[in-house]
GROMACS .gro file of C-alpha atoms in nm:
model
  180
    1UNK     CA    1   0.632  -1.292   0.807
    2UNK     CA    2   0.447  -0.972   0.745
    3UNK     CA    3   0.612  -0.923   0.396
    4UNK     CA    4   0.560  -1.269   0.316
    5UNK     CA    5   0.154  -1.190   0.323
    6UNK     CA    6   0.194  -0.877   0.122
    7UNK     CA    7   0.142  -0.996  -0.184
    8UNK     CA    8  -0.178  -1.250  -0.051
    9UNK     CA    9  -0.367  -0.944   0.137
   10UNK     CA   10  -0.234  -0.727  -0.174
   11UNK     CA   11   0.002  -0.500  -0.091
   12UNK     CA   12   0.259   0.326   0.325
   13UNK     CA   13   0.143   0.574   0.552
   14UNK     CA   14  -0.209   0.670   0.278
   15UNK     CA   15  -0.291   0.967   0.347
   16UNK     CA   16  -0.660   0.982   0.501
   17UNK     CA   17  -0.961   1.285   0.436
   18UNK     CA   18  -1.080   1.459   0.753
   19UNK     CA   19  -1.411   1.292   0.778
   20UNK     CA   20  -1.627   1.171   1.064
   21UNK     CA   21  -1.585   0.789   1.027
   22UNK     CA   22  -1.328   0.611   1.229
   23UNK     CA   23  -1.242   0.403   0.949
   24UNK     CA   24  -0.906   0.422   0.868
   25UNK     CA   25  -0.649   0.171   0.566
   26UNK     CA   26  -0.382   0.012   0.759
   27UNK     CA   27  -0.034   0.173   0.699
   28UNK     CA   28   0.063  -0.060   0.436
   29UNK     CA   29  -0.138   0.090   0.143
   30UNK     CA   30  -0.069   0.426   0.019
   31UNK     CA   31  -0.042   0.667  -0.277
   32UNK     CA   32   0.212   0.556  -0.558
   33UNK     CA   33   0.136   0.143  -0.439
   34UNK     CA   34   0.162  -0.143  -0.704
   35UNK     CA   35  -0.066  -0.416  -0.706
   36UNK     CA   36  -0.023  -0.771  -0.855
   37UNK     CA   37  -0.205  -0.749  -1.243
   38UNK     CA   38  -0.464  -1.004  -1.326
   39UNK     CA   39  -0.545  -1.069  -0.948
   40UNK     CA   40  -0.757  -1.020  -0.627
   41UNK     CA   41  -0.626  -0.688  -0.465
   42UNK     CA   42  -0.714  -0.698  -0.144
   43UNK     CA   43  -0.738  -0.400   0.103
   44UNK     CA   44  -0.760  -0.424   0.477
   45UNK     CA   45  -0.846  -0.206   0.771
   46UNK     CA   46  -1.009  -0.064   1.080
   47UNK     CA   47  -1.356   0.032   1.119
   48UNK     CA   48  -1.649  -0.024   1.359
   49UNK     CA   49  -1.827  -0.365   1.325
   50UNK     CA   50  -2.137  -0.308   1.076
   51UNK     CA   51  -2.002  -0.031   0.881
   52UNK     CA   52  -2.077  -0.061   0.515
   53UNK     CA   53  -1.718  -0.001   0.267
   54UNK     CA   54  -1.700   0.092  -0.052
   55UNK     CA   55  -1.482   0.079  -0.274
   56UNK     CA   56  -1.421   0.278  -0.617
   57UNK     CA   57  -1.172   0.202  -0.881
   58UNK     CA   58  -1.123   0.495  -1.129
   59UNK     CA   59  -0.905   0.551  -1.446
   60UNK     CA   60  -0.711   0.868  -1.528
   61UNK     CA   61  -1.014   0.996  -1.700
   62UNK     CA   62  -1.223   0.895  -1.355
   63UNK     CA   63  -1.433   0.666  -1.473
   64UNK     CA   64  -1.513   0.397  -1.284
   65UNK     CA   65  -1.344   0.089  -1.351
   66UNK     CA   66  -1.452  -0.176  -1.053
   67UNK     CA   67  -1.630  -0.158  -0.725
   68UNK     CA   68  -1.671  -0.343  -0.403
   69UNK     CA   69  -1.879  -0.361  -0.126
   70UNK     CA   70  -1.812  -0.517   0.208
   71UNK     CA   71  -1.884  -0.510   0.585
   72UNK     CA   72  -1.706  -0.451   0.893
   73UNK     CA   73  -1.645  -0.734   1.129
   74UNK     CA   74  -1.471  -0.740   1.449
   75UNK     CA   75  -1.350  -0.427   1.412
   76UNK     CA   76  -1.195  -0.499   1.042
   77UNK     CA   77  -1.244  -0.486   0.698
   78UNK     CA   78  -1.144  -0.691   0.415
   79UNK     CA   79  -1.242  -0.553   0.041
   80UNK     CA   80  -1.162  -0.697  -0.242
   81UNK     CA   81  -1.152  -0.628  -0.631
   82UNK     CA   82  -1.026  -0.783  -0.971
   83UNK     CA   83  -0.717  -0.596  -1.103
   84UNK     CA   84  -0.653  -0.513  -1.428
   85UNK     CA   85  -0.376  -0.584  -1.661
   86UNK     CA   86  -0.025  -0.457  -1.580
   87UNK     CA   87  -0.012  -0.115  -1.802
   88UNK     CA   88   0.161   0.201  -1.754
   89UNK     CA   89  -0.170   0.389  -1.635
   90UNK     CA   90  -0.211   0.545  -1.286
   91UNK     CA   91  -0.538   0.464  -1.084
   92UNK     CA   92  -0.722   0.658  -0.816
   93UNK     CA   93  -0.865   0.417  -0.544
   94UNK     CA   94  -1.103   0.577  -0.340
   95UNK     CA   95  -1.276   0.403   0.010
   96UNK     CA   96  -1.608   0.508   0.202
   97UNK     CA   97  -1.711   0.403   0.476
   98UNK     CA   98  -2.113   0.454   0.514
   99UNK     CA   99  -2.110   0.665   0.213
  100UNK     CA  100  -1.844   0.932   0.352
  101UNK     CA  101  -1.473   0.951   0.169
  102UNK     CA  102  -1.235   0.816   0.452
  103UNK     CA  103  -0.916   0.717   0.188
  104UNK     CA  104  -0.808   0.844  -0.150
  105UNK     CA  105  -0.512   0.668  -0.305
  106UNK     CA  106  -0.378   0.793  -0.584
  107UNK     CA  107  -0.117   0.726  -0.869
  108UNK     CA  108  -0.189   0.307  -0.814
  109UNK     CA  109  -0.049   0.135  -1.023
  110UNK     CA  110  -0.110  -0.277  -1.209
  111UNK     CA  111   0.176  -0.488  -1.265
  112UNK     CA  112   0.471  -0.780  -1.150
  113UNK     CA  113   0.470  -0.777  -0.771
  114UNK     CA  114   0.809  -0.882  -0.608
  115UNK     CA  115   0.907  -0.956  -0.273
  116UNK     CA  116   1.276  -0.941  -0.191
  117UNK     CA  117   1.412  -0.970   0.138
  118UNK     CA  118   1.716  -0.984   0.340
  119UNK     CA  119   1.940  -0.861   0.611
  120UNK     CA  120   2.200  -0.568   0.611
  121UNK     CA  121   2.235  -0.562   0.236
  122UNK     CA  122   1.890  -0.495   0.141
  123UNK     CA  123   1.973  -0.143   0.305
  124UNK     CA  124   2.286  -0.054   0.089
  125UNK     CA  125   2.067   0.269  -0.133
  126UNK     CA  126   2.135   0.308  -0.474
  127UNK     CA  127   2.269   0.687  -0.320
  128UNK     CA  128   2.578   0.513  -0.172
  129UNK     CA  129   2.652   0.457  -0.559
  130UNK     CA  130   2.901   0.698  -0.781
  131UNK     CA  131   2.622   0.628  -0.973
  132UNK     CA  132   2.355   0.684  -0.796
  133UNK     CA  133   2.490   0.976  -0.601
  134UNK     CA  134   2.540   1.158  -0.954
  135UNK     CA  135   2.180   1.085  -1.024
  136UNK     CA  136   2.057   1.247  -0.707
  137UNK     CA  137   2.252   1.532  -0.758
  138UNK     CA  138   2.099   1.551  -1.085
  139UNK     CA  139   1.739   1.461  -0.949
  140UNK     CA  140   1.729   1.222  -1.215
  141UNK     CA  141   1.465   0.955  -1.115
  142UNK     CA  142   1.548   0.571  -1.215
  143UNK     CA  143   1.197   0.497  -1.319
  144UNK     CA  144   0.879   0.637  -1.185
  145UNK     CA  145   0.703   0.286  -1.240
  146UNK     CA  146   0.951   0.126  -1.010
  147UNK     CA  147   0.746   0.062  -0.678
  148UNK     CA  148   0.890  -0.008  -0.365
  149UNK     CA  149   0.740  -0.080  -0.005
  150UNK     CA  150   0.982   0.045   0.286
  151UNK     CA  151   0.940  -0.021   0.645
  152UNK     CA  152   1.179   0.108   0.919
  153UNK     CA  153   1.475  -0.138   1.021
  154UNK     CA  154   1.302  -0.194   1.344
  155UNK     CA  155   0.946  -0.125   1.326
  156UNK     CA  156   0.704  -0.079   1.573
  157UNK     CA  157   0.410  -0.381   1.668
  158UNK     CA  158   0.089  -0.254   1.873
  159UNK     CA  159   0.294   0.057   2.020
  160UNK     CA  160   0.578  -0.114   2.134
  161UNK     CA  161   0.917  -0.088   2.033
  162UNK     CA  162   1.037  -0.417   1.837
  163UNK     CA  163   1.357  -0.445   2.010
  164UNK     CA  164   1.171  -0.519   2.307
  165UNK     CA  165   0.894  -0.740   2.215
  166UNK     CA  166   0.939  -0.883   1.887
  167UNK     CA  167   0.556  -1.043   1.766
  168UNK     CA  168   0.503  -1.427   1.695
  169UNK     CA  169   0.237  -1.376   1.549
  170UNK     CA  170   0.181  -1.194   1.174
  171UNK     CA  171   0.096  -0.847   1.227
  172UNK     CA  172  -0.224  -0.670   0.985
  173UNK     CA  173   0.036  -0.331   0.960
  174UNK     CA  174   0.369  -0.220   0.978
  175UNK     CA  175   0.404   0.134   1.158
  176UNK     CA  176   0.577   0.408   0.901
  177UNK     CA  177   0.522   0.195   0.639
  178UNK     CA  178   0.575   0.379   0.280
  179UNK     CA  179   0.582   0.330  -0.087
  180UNK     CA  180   0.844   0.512  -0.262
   0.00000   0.00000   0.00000
């Protein structure tokens, strides 16, 4: 049910500055990420209740393209922007949490958003392929504007191994989450 929210709370591991805030994205946004075009992107995380976040939009050029503002409740954060049009231009997304850097998430990227699903088929790579196998030998890429959100076959919830104690309830992150 996770992947069925991506999309509404906007859709990897994102690698995080050493700072001194606590504030951290959840595991589900990282560099190389699509977002929907023409809609709210939304970005989620931890932080202490009352910390001020800021977000910064910026174009290849880094100029500043939208910004948000929001506060941390209950130990969460919720911040929110309008995205632009789908293009082929990379964007740099940086957070702050009372002014300090704690997220920078580059190569971001506007466009269609799809969610596809399924069970032991939606693991078969492209690799496994005579095809595709001749294009990793080759390191030829597909298409670098091909986005794709992976999450281990059986992920983790709050620590725990899933096989164990699968969750009812929608989780906010997916452990070793990643965009490829």
């Amino acid at each position: 049910s996770l992947l069925l929210c991506l999309p509404l709370v906007a859709c990897c591991g994102a690698p995080v500055s050493a700072t001194n805030t606590t504030a951290q994205l959840y595991n589900v946004y990282g560099n190389g990420m699509l977002f929907q075009q023409n809609e709210k992107a939304i970005l989620s995380g931890t932080a202490k209740s009352g910390d001020s976040i800021t977000l910064l939009l910026l174009d290849k050029e880094n100029k500043l393209v939208a910004r948000s503002d929001a506060t941390a409740v209950d130990g969460t954060f919720t911040i929110s922007f309008n995205a632009p049009a789908g293009s082929f231009s990379e964007y740099t997304i940086i957070l702050k949490c009372k002014s300090v850097e704690f997220a920078r998430l580059t190569d971001v990227v506007f466009g269609e958003l799809w969610l596809a699903s399924g069970q032991s088929n939606m693991m078969y790579p492209l690799g496994q392929s005579k095809v595709g196998s001749k294009m990793m030998e080759d390191g030829e890429k597909l298409s670098k504007w091909i986005r794709v959100l992976t999450e281990p076959a059986y992920p983790q919830y709050n620590g725990q191994d899933s096989l164990s104690l699968v969750p009812v309830d929608p989780q906010p992150d997916i452990i070793d989450a990643k965009w490829i």
